[in-house]
Amino acid sequence: MPAMPNNGFALAATTLALAGSLALAGNLAVAGPAHFAAHDTRPAATGAAALTPVSDAVAAAVRKIHIQGTHVALRECPRKSCGVAARVSNATLRAYCQTNRHTSRISGNTWWTKVTLLSGSDPAWVSNHYVRGAAPKVPHLPHC
């Protein structure tokens, strides 16, 4: 069997193609020459925007939710032991997904929703106990 030449460029191209395939399997598209040519017709992004959803299903799942109560804590993680990022009263928030994994129970509900303020903010978590119409989950909101 003939010896394969040690070609750093070929190794890099193979690695990029493999990374693109793995990222695609994880529902993310990796911007780069190997991925762009093989899987996508959108222009390649750079920097933090280089990871983009493969479909617009995630963007379509974003919903507005209404918080019932005063001084409701928006937390840094979905547990009562996490720090408070902000407090809201009878507010409307943007919801992205919900989880009941590794969460705290609030009045019998273990589901928490990942939210941001409508005006924009870092993501935070609110217990579904405070979300109007969430018993125990927010309808049509995906799992995190």
mmCIF file of N, CA and C in Angstrom:
data_model
loop_
_atom_site.group_PDB
_atom_site.id
_atom_site.type_symbol
_atom_site.label_atom_id
_atom_site.label_comp_id
_atom_site.label_asym_id
_atom_site.label_seq_id
_atom_site.Cartn_x
_atom_site.Cartn_y
_atom_site.Cartn_z
ATOM 1 N N MET A 1 0.846 -1.166 0.000
ATOM 2 C CA MET A 1 0.000 0.000 0.000
ATOM 3 C C MET A 1 0.892 1.229 0.000
ATOM 4 N N PRO A 2 0.656 2.203 -0.909
ATOM 5 C CA PRO A 2 1.512 3.378 -0.974
ATOM 6 C C PRO A 2 1.304 4.261 0.250
ATOM 7 N N ALA A 3 2.339 4.936 0.674
ATOM 8 C CA ALA A 3 2.271 5.839 1.822
ATOM 9 C C ALA A 3 1.490 7.084 1.437
ATOM 10 N N MET A 4 0.632 7.559 2.371
ATOM 11 C CA MET A 4 -0.150 8.779 2.148
ATOM 12 C C MET A 4 0.727 9.980 2.457
ATOM 13 N N PRO A 5 0.731 11.001 1.601
ATOM 14 C CA PRO A 5 1.512 12.192 1.902
ATOM 15 C C PRO A 5 0.944 12.902 3.123
ATOM 16 N N ASN A 6 1.810 13.498 3.893
ATOM 17 C CA ASN A 6 1.392 14.256 5.070
ATOM 18 C C ASN A 6 0.994 15.652 4.592
ATOM 19 N N ASN A 7 -0.258 15.847 4.355
ATOM 20 C CA ASN A 7 -0.756 17.103 3.815
ATOM 21 C C ASN A 7 -1.628 17.771 4.871
ATOM 22 N N GLY A 8 -1.128 18.809 5.475
ATOM 23 C CA GLY A 8 -1.859 19.530 6.522
ATOM 24 C C GLY A 8 -3.158 20.122 6.017
ATOM 25 N N PHE A 9 -3.181 20.585 4.768
ATOM 26 C CA PHE A 9 -4.398 21.171 4.206
ATOM 27 C C PHE A 9 -5.498 20.113 4.077
ATOM 28 N N ALA A 10 -5.145 18.924 3.593
ATOM 29 C CA ALA A 10 -6.131 17.855 3.443
ATOM 30 C C ALA A 10 -6.687 17.446 4.800
ATOM 31 N N LEU A 11 -5.834 17.380 5.811
ATOM 32 C CA LEU A 11 -6.281 17.036 7.155
ATOM 33 C C LEU A 11 -7.233 18.103 7.684
ATOM 34 N N ALA A 12 -6.897 19.371 7.474
ATOM 35 C CA ALA A 12 -7.754 20.458 7.939
ATOM 36 C C ALA A 12 -9.105 20.426 7.234
ATOM 37 N N ALA A 13 -9.108 20.177 5.933
ATOM 38 C CA ALA A 13 -10.355 20.120 5.174
ATOM 39 C C ALA A 13 -11.224 18.961 5.643
ATOM 40 N N THR A 14 -10.602 17.809 5.904
ATOM 41 C CA THR A 14 -11.340 16.655 6.399
ATOM 42 C C THR A 14 -11.934 16.941 7.771
ATOM 43 N N THR A 15 -11.157 17.577 8.639
ATOM 44 C CA THR A 15 -11.626 17.923 9.981
ATOM 45 C C THR A 15 -12.802 18.881 9.900
ATOM 46 N N LEU A 16 -12.710 19.895 9.040
ATOM 47 C CA LEU A 16 -13.803 20.854 8.870
ATOM 48 C C LEU A 16 -15.055 20.158 8.360
ATOM 49 N N ALA A 17 -14.922 19.282 7.402
ATOM 50 C CA ALA A 17 -16.078 18.572 6.858
ATOM 51 C C ALA A 17 -16.719 17.694 7.924
ATOM 52 N N LEU A 18 -15.917 17.010 8.726
ATOM 53 C CA LEU A 18 -16.426 16.169 9.802
ATOM 54 C C LEU A 18 -17.129 17.023 10.843
ATOM 55 N N ALA A 19 -16.541 18.138 11.225
ATOM 56 C CA ALA A 19 -17.157 19.029 12.213
ATOM 57 C C ALA A 19 -18.487 19.545 11.688
ATOM 58 N N GLY A 20 -18.556 19.866 10.413
ATOM 59 C CA GLY A 20 -19.805 20.331 9.818
ATOM 60 C C GLY A 20 -20.874 19.259 9.879
ATOM 61 N N SER A 21 -20.512 18.006 9.609
ATOM 62 C CA SER A 21 -21.467 16.904 9.664
ATOM 63 C C SER A 21 -21.956 16.684 11.081
ATOM 64 N N LEU A 22 -21.063 16.742 12.060
ATOM 65 C CA LEU A 22 -21.449 16.555 13.449
ATOM 66 C C LEU A 22 -22.340 17.683 13.910
ATOM 67 N N ALA A 23 -22.003 18.921 13.546
ATOM 68 C CA ALA A 23 -22.818 20.057 13.953
ATOM 69 C C ALA A 23 -24.191 19.988 13.300
ATOM 70 N N LEU A 24 -24.255 19.546 12.041
ATOM 71 C CA LEU A 24 -25.524 19.429 11.360
ATOM 72 C C LEU A 24 -26.395 18.402 12.067
ATOM 73 N N ALA A 25 -25.809 17.317 12.534
ATOM 74 C CA ALA A 25 -26.558 16.308 13.263
ATOM 75 C C ALA A 25 -27.083 16.860 14.572
ATOM 76 N N GLY A 26 -26.393 17.834 15.158
ATOM 77 C CA GLY A 26 -26.827 18.462 16.395
ATOM 78 C C GLY A 26 -27.740 19.648 16.145
ATOM 79 N N ASN A 27 -28.284 19.793 14.931
ATOM 80 C CA ASN A 27 -29.217 20.845 14.567
ATOM 81 C C ASN A 27 -28.573 22.215 14.434
ATOM 82 N N LEU A 28 -27.284 22.270 14.217
ATOM 83 C CA LEU A 28 -26.611 23.538 13.979
ATOM 84 C C LEU A 28 -25.858 23.451 12.675
ATOM 85 N N ALA A 29 -25.777 24.562 11.990
ATOM 86 C CA ALA A 29 -24.999 24.609 10.760
ATOM 87 C C ALA A 29 -23.710 25.350 11.035
ATOM 88 N N VAL A 30 -22.594 24.783 10.658
ATOM 89 C CA VAL A 30 -21.307 25.415 10.868
ATOM 90 C C VAL A 30 -20.928 26.155 9.599
ATOM 91 N N ALA A 31 -20.685 27.454 9.725
ATOM 92 C CA ALA A 31 -20.291 28.226 8.555
ATOM 93 C C ALA A 31 -18.829 27.957 8.255
ATOM 94 N N GLY A 32 -18.519 27.711 7.042
ATOM 95 C CA GLY A 32 -17.155 27.453 6.618
ATOM 96 C C GLY A 32 -17.186 26.865 5.227
ATOM 97 N N PRO A 33 -16.076 26.854 4.536
ATOM 98 C CA PRO A 33 -16.067 26.418 3.142
ATOM 99 C C PRO A 33 -16.624 25.020 2.941
ATOM 100 N N ALA A 34 -16.244 24.042 3.769
ATOM 101 C CA ALA A 34 -16.703 22.673 3.554
ATOM 102 C C ALA A 34 -18.201 22.573 3.770
ATOM 103 N N HIS A 35 -18.703 23.204 4.830
ATOM 104 C CA HIS A 35 -20.124 23.128 5.117
ATOM 105 C C HIS A 35 -20.936 23.959 4.137
ATOM 106 N N PHE A 36 -20.492 25.139 3.845
ATOM 107 C CA PHE A 36 -21.230 26.060 2.991
ATOM 108 C C PHE A 36 -21.493 25.438 1.626
ATOM 109 N N ALA A 37 -20.484 24.865 1.035
ATOM 110 C CA ALA A 37 -20.637 24.302 -0.304
ATOM 111 C C ALA A 37 -21.492 23.041 -0.288
ATOM 112 N N ALA A 38 -21.408 22.250 0.773
ATOM 113 C CA ALA A 38 -22.056 20.956 0.763
ATOM 114 C C ALA A 38 -23.505 20.992 1.258
ATOM 115 N N HIS A 39 -23.853 21.903 2.180
ATOM 116 C CA HIS A 39 -25.138 21.784 2.848
ATOM 117 C C HIS A 39 -26.010 23.026 2.820
ATOM 118 N N ASP A 40 -25.529 24.161 2.451
ATOM 119 C CA ASP A 40 -26.279 25.375 2.666
ATOM 120 C C ASP A 40 -26.122 26.327 1.495
ATOM 121 N N THR A 41 -27.156 27.066 1.213
ATOM 122 C CA THR A 41 -27.086 28.070 0.161
ATOM 123 C C THR A 41 -27.080 29.472 0.733
ATOM 124 N N ARG A 42 -27.138 29.584 2.062
ATOM 125 C CA ARG A 42 -27.096 30.905 2.685
ATOM 126 C C ARG A 42 -25.653 31.379 2.770
ATOM 127 N N PRO A 43 -25.435 32.709 2.779
ATOM 128 C CA PRO A 43 -24.072 33.206 2.925
ATOM 129 C C PRO A 43 -23.484 32.778 4.260
ATOM 130 N N ALA A 44 -22.199 32.529 4.275
ATOM 131 C CA ALA A 44 -21.522 32.104 5.499
ATOM 132 C C ALA A 44 -21.406 33.272 6.464
ATOM 133 N N ALA A 45 -21.647 32.998 7.745
ATOM 134 C CA ALA A 45 -21.496 34.005 8.786
ATOM 135 C C ALA A 45 -20.136 33.851 9.435
ATOM 136 N N THR A 46 -19.742 34.844 10.189
ATOM 137 C CA THR A 46 -18.480 34.783 10.905
ATOM 138 C C THR A 46 -18.705 35.115 12.367
ATOM 139 N N GLY A 47 -17.723 34.824 13.205
ATOM 140 C CA GLY A 47 -17.781 35.166 14.626
ATOM 141 C C GLY A 47 -18.886 34.411 15.334
ATOM 142 N N ALA A 48 -19.554 35.100 16.291
ATOM 143 C CA ALA A 48 -20.601 34.462 17.081
ATOM 144 C C ALA A 48 -21.789 34.057 16.218
ATOM 145 N N ALA A 49 -21.979 34.739 15.094
ATOM 146 C CA ALA A 49 -23.096 34.406 14.212
ATOM 147 C C ALA A 49 -22.809 33.191 13.352
ATOM 148 N N ALA A 50 -21.636 32.597 13.475
ATOM 149 C CA ALA A 50 -21.273 31.458 12.635
ATOM 150 C C ALA A 50 -22.111 30.228 12.951
ATOM 151 N N LEU A 51 -22.664 30.120 14.142
ATOM 152 C CA LEU A 51 -23.543 29.011 14.479
ATOM 153 C C LEU A 51 -24.970 29.498 14.318
ATOM 154 N N THR A 52 -25.710 28.915 13.369
ATOM 155 C CA THR A 52 -27.074 29.329 13.093
ATOM 156 C C THR A 52 -27.962 28.113 13.079
ATOM 157 N N PRO A 53 -29.240 28.272 13.443
ATOM 158 C CA PRO A 53 -30.139 27.131 13.381
ATOM 159 C C PRO A 53 -30.268 26.624 11.944
ATOM 160 N N VAL A 54 -30.395 25.327 11.785
ATOM 161 C CA VAL A 54 -30.563 24.744 10.465
ATOM 162 C C VAL A 54 -31.928 25.130 9.916
ATOM 163 N N SER A 55 -32.942 25.155 10.758
ATOM 164 C CA SER A 55 -34.278 25.527 10.306
ATOM 165 C C SER A 55 -34.757 26.726 11.097
ATOM 166 N N ASP A 56 -35.857 27.286 10.658
ATOM 167 C CA ASP A 56 -36.439 28.422 11.358
ATOM 168 C C ASP A 56 -37.463 27.956 12.388
ATOM 169 N N ALA A 57 -37.500 26.648 12.677
ATOM 170 C CA ALA A 57 -38.463 26.117 13.633
ATOM 171 C C ALA A 57 -38.247 26.700 15.019
ATOM 172 N N VAL A 58 -36.993 26.900 15.409
ATOM 173 C CA VAL A 58 -36.709 27.462 16.729
ATOM 174 C C VAL A 58 -37.218 28.890 16.803
ATOM 175 N N ALA A 59 -36.968 29.688 15.763
ATOM 176 C CA ALA A 59 -37.442 31.070 15.749
ATOM 177 C C ALA A 59 -38.959 31.122 15.784
ATOM 178 N N ALA A 60 -39.623 30.184 15.117
ATOM 179 C CA ALA A 60 -41.077 30.161 15.098
ATOM 180 C C ALA A 60 -41.642 29.777 16.456
ATOM 181 N N ALA A 61 -40.886 29.054 17.271
ATOM 182 C CA ALA A 61 -41.369 28.599 18.565
ATOM 183 C C ALA A 61 -41.312 29.696 19.625
ATOM 184 N N VAL A 62 -40.598 30.782 19.381
ATOM 185 C CA VAL A 62 -40.521 31.865 20.357
ATOM 186 C C VAL A 62 -41.921 32.448 20.519
ATOM 187 N N ARG A 63 -42.343 32.583 21.772
ATOM 188 C CA ARG A 63 -43.681 33.067 22.075
ATOM 189 C C ARG A 63 -43.626 34.135 23.137
ATOM 190 N N LYS A 64 -44.669 34.891 23.227
ATOM 191 C CA LYS A 64 -44.824 35.836 24.328
ATOM 192 C C LYS A 64 -45.639 35.152 25.410
ATOM 193 N N ILE A 65 -45.194 35.319 26.656
ATOM 194 C CA ILE A 65 -45.933 34.776 27.791
ATOM 195 C C ILE A 65 -46.224 35.909 28.768
ATOM 196 N N HIS A 66 -47.229 35.712 29.589
ATOM 197 C CA HIS A 66 -47.626 36.722 30.557
ATOM 198 C C HIS A 66 -47.361 36.200 31.965
ATOM 199 N N ILE A 67 -46.668 37.003 32.752
ATOM 200 C CA ILE A 67 -46.333 36.651 34.134
ATOM 201 C C ILE A 67 -47.394 37.231 35.055
ATOM 202 N N GLN A 68 -47.926 36.387 35.945
ATOM 203 C CA GLN A 68 -48.893 36.818 36.948
ATOM 204 C C GLN A 68 -48.175 36.967 38.270
ATOM 205 N N GLY A 69 -48.330 38.088 38.900
ATOM 206 C CA GLY A 69 -47.749 38.290 40.221
ATOM 207 C C GLY A 69 -46.860 39.522 40.246
ATOM 208 N N THR A 70 -46.495 39.897 41.453
ATOM 209 C CA THR A 70 -45.629 41.059 41.626
ATOM 210 C C THR A 70 -44.269 40.608 42.148
ATOM 211 N N HIS A 71 -43.258 41.277 41.701
ATOM 212 C CA HIS A 71 -41.873 41.009 42.105
ATOM 213 C C HIS A 71 -41.472 39.549 41.869
ATOM 214 N N VAL A 72 -41.897 38.996 40.730
ATOM 215 C CA VAL A 72 -41.562 37.621 40.368
ATOM 216 C C VAL A 72 -40.095 37.589 39.936
ATOM 217 N N ALA A 73 -39.339 36.669 40.504
ATOM 218 C CA ALA A 73 -37.902 36.575 40.231
ATOM 219 C C ALA A 73 -37.642 35.897 38.893
ATOM 220 N N LEU A 74 -36.798 36.543 38.075
ATOM 221 C CA LEU A 74 -36.233 35.921 36.881
ATOM 222 C C LEU A 74 -34.833 35.495 37.290
ATOM 223 N N ARG A 75 -34.578 34.199 37.262
ATOM 224 C CA ARG A 75 -33.349 33.654 37.836
ATOM 225 C C ARG A 75 -32.321 33.279 36.780
ATOM 226 N N GLU A 76 -31.062 33.155 37.224
ATOM 227 C CA GLU A 76 -29.942 32.829 36.340
ATOM 228 C C GLU A 76 -29.953 31.371 35.896
ATOM 229 N N CYS A 77 -30.654 30.516 36.605
ATOM 230 C CA CYS A 77 -30.835 29.111 36.238
ATOM 231 C C CYS A 77 -32.200 28.678 36.755
ATOM 232 N N PRO A 78 -32.712 27.518 36.350
ATOM 233 C CA PRO A 78 -34.077 27.122 36.732
ATOM 234 C C PRO A 78 -34.198 26.502 38.123
ATOM 235 N N ARG A 79 -33.648 27.185 39.112
ATOM 236 C CA ARG A 79 -33.729 26.724 40.502
ATOM 237 C C ARG A 79 -33.854 27.919 41.439
ATOM 238 N N LYS A 80 -34.524 27.684 42.570
ATOM 239 C CA LYS A 80 -34.673 28.749 43.568
ATOM 240 C C LYS A 80 -33.335 29.182 44.149
ATOM 241 N N SER A 81 -32.338 28.306 44.117
ATOM 242 C CA SER A 81 -31.035 28.616 44.703
ATOM 243 C C SER A 81 -30.179 29.514 43.797
ATOM 244 N N CYS A 82 -30.602 29.754 42.577
ATOM 245 C CA CYS A 82 -29.825 30.581 41.637
ATOM 246 C C CYS A 82 -30.091 32.060 41.891
ATOM 247 N N GLY A 83 -29.140 32.866 41.479
ATOM 248 C CA GLY A 83 -29.256 34.307 41.669
ATOM 249 C C GLY A 83 -30.415 34.910 40.888
ATOM 250 N N VAL A 84 -30.911 36.031 41.387
ATOM 251 C CA VAL A 84 -32.002 36.750 40.735
ATOM 252 C C VAL A 84 -31.412 37.732 39.739
ATOM 253 N N ALA A 85 -31.775 37.582 38.468
ATOM 254 C CA ALA A 85 -31.289 38.481 37.417
ATOM 255 C C ALA A 85 -32.140 39.745 37.359
ATOM 256 N N ALA A 86 -33.437 39.600 37.606
ATOM 257 C CA ALA A 86 -34.362 40.738 37.584
ATOM 258 C C ALA A 86 -35.645 40.320 38.277
ATOM 259 N N ARG A 87 -36.461 41.292 38.567
ATOM 260 C CA ARG A 87 -37.802 41.027 39.104
ATOM 261 C C ARG A 87 -38.807 41.760 38.234
ATOM 262 N N VAL A 88 -39.930 41.088 37.956
ATOM 263 C CA VAL A 88 -40.973 41.683 37.127
ATOM 264 C C VAL A 88 -42.314 41.542 37.825
ATOM 265 N N SER A 89 -43.242 42.416 37.459
ATOM 266 C CA SER A 89 -44.601 42.371 37.987
ATOM 267 C C SER A 89 -45.585 42.427 36.836
ATOM 268 N N ASN A 90 -46.469 41.431 36.760
ATOM 269 C CA ASN A 90 -47.507 41.376 35.728
ATOM 270 C C ASN A 90 -46.963 41.802 34.369
ATOM 271 N N ALA A 91 -45.920 41.133 33.915
ATOM 272 C CA ALA A 91 -45.193 41.525 32.711
ATOM 273 C C ALA A 91 -45.413 40.530 31.578
ATOM 274 N N THR A 92 -45.113 40.986 30.357
ATOM 275 C CA THR A 92 -45.078 40.120 29.187
ATOM 276 C C THR A 92 -43.618 39.901 28.834
ATOM 277 N N LEU A 93 -43.241 38.638 28.637
ATOM 278 C CA LEU A 93 -41.861 38.278 28.338
ATOM 279 C C LEU A 93 -41.806 37.454 27.062
ATOM 280 N N ARG A 94 -40.623 37.342 26.490
ATOM 281 C CA ARG A 94 -40.389 36.485 25.327
ATOM 282 C C ARG A 94 -39.894 35.138 25.853
ATOM 283 N N ALA A 95 -40.567 34.047 25.470
ATOM 284 C CA ALA A 95 -40.230 32.701 25.945
ATOM 285 C C ALA A 95 -39.610 31.900 24.811
ATOM 286 N N TYR A 96 -38.564 31.131 25.137
ATOM 287 C CA TYR A 96 -37.827 30.357 24.136
ATOM 288 C C TYR A 96 -38.033 28.854 24.268
ATOM 289 N N CYS A 97 -37.981 28.347 25.486
ATOM 290 C CA CYS A 97 -38.131 26.914 25.706
ATOM 291 C C CYS A 97 -38.416 26.695 27.182
ATOM 292 N N GLN A 98 -38.696 25.439 27.549
ATOM 293 C CA GLN A 98 -38.998 25.122 28.942
ATOM 294 C C GLN A 98 -38.395 23.777 29.307
ATOM 295 N N THR A 99 -38.147 23.614 30.608
ATOM 296 C CA THR A 99 -37.548 22.372 31.085
ATOM 297 C C THR A 99 -38.079 22.031 32.479
ATOM 298 N N ASN A 100 -37.996 20.752 32.800
ATOM 299 C CA ASN A 100 -38.259 20.307 34.170
ATOM 300 C C ASN A 100 -37.087 19.463 34.673
ATOM 301 N N ARG A 101 -35.931 19.579 34.002
ATOM 302 C CA ARG A 101 -34.738 18.834 34.406
ATOM 303 C C ARG A 101 -33.879 19.695 35.319
ATOM 304 N N HIS A 102 -33.498 19.154 36.446
ATOM 305 C CA HIS A 102 -32.626 19.832 37.414
ATOM 306 C C HIS A 102 -33.230 21.168 37.836
ATOM 307 N N THR A 103 -34.505 21.155 38.169
ATOM 308 C CA THR A 103 -35.209 22.376 38.539
ATOM 309 C C THR A 103 -35.708 22.286 39.977
ATOM 310 N N SER A 104 -36.178 23.404 40.479
ATOM 311 C CA SER A 104 -36.818 23.461 41.794
ATOM 312 C C SER A 104 -38.328 23.455 41.609
ATOM 313 N N ARG A 105 -39.009 22.916 42.582
ATOM 314 C CA ARG A 105 -40.474 22.881 42.568
ATOM 315 C C ARG A 105 -40.999 24.166 43.211
ATOM 316 N N ILE A 106 -41.902 24.836 42.490
ATOM 317 C CA ILE A 106 -42.566 26.027 43.033
ATOM 318 C C ILE A 106 -44.064 25.730 43.062
ATOM 319 N N SER A 107 -44.633 25.666 44.235
ATOM 320 C CA SER A 107 -46.061 25.368 44.414
ATOM 321 C C SER A 107 -46.498 24.159 43.591
ATOM 322 N N GLY A 108 -45.700 23.105 43.617
ATOM 323 C CA GLY A 108 -46.035 21.858 42.948
ATOM 324 C C GLY A 108 -45.625 21.773 41.487
ATOM 325 N N ASN A 109 -45.114 22.854 40.889
ATOM 326 C CA ASN A 109 -44.745 22.850 39.474
ATOM 327 C C ASN A 109 -43.227 22.827 39.340
ATOM 328 N N THR A 110 -42.704 21.834 38.606
ATOM 329 C CA THR A 110 -41.248 21.732 38.400
ATOM 330 C C THR A 110 -40.801 22.314 37.061
ATOM 331 N N TRP A 111 -41.720 22.809 36.236
ATOM 332 C CA TRP A 111 -41.372 23.346 34.919
ATOM 333 C C TRP A 111 -40.951 24.804 35.020
ATOM 334 N N TRP A 112 -39.889 25.143 34.274
ATOM 335 C CA TRP A 112 -39.371 26.513 34.209
ATOM 336 C C TRP A 112 -39.207 26.897 32.745
ATOM 337 N N THR A 113 -39.365 28.189 32.438
ATOM 338 C CA THR A 113 -39.276 28.699 31.079
ATOM 339 C C THR A 113 -38.119 29.678 30.960
ATOM 340 N N LYS A 114 -37.367 29.536 29.859
ATOM 341 C CA LYS A 114 -36.261 30.444 29.552
ATOM 342 C C LYS A 114 -36.843 31.670 28.855
ATOM 343 N N VAL A 115 -36.568 32.858 29.395
ATOM 344 C CA VAL A 115 -37.205 34.089 28.919
ATOM 345 C C VAL A 115 -36.202 35.227 28.742
ATOM 346 N N THR A 116 -36.636 36.245 28.009
ATOM 347 C CA THR A 116 -35.956 37.541 27.970
ATOM 348 C C THR A 116 -37.041 38.605 28.050
ATOM 349 N N LEU A 117 -36.639 39.805 28.417
ATOM 350 C CA LEU A 117 -37.559 40.927 28.393
ATOM 351 C C LEU A 117 -37.872 41.270 26.946
ATOM 352 N N LEU A 118 -39.045 41.846 26.685
ATOM 353 C CA LEU A 118 -39.393 42.236 25.320
ATOM 354 C C LEU A 118 -38.438 43.296 24.788
ATOM 355 N N SER A 119 -37.924 44.126 25.672
ATOM 356 C CA SER A 119 -36.986 45.178 25.268
ATOM 357 C C SER A 119 -35.578 44.639 25.047
ATOM 358 N N GLY A 120 -35.377 43.357 25.364
ATOM 359 C CA GLY A 120 -34.068 42.731 25.217
ATOM 360 C C GLY A 120 -33.377 42.606 26.561
ATOM 361 N N SER A 121 -32.760 41.484 26.790
ATOM 362 C CA SER A 121 -32.017 41.232 28.029
ATOM 363 C C SER A 121 -31.274 39.918 27.865
ATOM 364 N N ASP A 122 -30.432 39.618 28.837
ATOM 365 C CA ASP A 122 -29.818 38.300 28.876
ATOM 366 C C ASP A 122 -30.909 37.287 29.217
ATOM 367 N N PRO A 123 -30.756 36.048 28.764
ATOM 368 C CA PRO A 123 -31.762 35.034 29.109
ATOM 369 C C PRO A 123 -31.814 34.799 30.617
ATOM 370 N N ALA A 124 -32.998 34.508 31.102
ATOM 371 C CA ALA A 124 -33.225 34.194 32.510
ATOM 372 C C ALA A 124 -34.307 33.119 32.558
ATOM 373 N N TRP A 125 -34.588 32.653 33.757
ATOM 374 C CA TRP A 125 -35.566 31.571 33.945
ATOM 375 C C TRP A 125 -36.659 32.024 34.898
ATOM 376 N N VAL A 126 -37.897 31.624 34.580
ATOM 377 C CA VAL A 126 -39.028 31.901 35.463
ATOM 378 C C VAL A 126 -39.795 30.594 35.666
ATOM 379 N N SER A 127 -40.264 30.393 36.879
ATOM 380 C CA SER A 127 -41.054 29.205 37.162
ATOM 381 C C SER A 127 -42.383 29.303 36.422
ATOM 382 N N ASN A 128 -42.812 28.187 35.836
ATOM 383 C CA ASN A 128 -44.092 28.166 35.134
ATOM 384 C C ASN A 128 -45.267 28.392 36.081
ATOM 385 N N HIS A 129 -45.041 28.301 37.367
ATOM 386 C CA HIS A 129 -46.086 28.607 38.345
ATOM 387 C C HIS A 129 -46.600 30.027 38.140
ATOM 388 N N TYR A 130 -45.742 30.939 37.699
ATOM 389 C CA TYR A 130 -46.104 32.344 37.521
ATOM 390 C C TYR A 130 -46.558 32.679 36.101
ATOM 391 N N VAL A 131 -46.521 31.711 35.188
ATOM 392 C CA VAL A 131 -46.888 31.953 33.792
ATOM 393 C C VAL A 131 -48.384 31.677 33.612
ATOM 394 N N ARG A 132 -49.109 32.687 33.145
ATOM 395 C CA ARG A 132 -50.550 32.525 32.919
ATOM 396 C C ARG A 132 -50.780 31.462 31.835
ATOM 397 N N GLY A 133 -51.648 30.491 32.127
ATOM 398 C CA GLY A 133 -51.994 29.442 31.170
ATOM 399 C C GLY A 133 -51.036 28.267 31.135
ATOM 400 N N ALA A 134 -50.044 28.243 32.012
ATOM 401 C CA ALA A 134 -49.085 27.133 32.045
ATOM 402 C C ALA A 134 -49.443 26.212 33.197
ATOM 403 N N ALA A 135 -50.063 25.074 32.877
ATOM 404 C CA ALA A 135 -50.442 24.155 33.930
ATOM 405 C C ALA A 135 -50.163 22.724 33.493
ATOM 406 N N PRO A 136 -49.071 22.147 33.739
ATOM 407 C CA PRO A 136 -47.837 22.697 34.320
ATOM 408 C C PRO A 136 -46.891 23.300 33.280
ATOM 409 N N LYS A 137 -47.169 23.050 31.954
ATOM 410 C CA LYS A 137 -46.260 23.511 30.912
ATOM 411 C C LYS A 137 -46.914 24.610 30.080
ATOM 412 N N VAL A 138 -46.060 25.413 29.423
ATOM 413 C CA VAL A 138 -46.547 26.406 28.467
ATOM 414 C C VAL A 138 -46.894 25.652 27.183
ATOM 415 N N PRO A 139 -48.129 25.754 26.695
ATOM 416 C CA PRO A 139 -48.504 25.028 25.479
ATOM 417 C C PRO A 139 -47.683 25.467 24.268
ATOM 418 N N HIS A 140 -47.309 24.516 23.451
ATOM 419 C CA HIS A 140 -46.617 24.739 22.175
ATOM 420 C C HIS A 140 -45.247 25.389 22.326
ATOM 421 N N LEU A 141 -44.625 25.264 23.476
ATOM 422 C CA LEU A 141 -43.265 25.781 23.685
ATOM 423 C C LEU A 141 -42.345 24.567 23.797
ATOM 424 N N PRO A 142 -41.262 24.512 23.009
ATOM 425 C CA PRO A 142 -40.411 23.311 23.009
ATOM 426 C C PRO A 142 -39.653 23.140 24.326
ATOM 427 N N HIS A 143 -39.145 21.923 24.506
ATOM 428 C CA HIS A 143 -38.293 21.620 25.655
ATOM 429 C C HIS A 143 -36.893 22.163 25.381
ATOM 430 N N CYS A 144 -36.201 22.558 26.440
ATOM 431 C CA CYS A 144 -34.808 23.019 26.317
ATOM 432 C C CYS A 144 -33.895 21.816 26.327
#
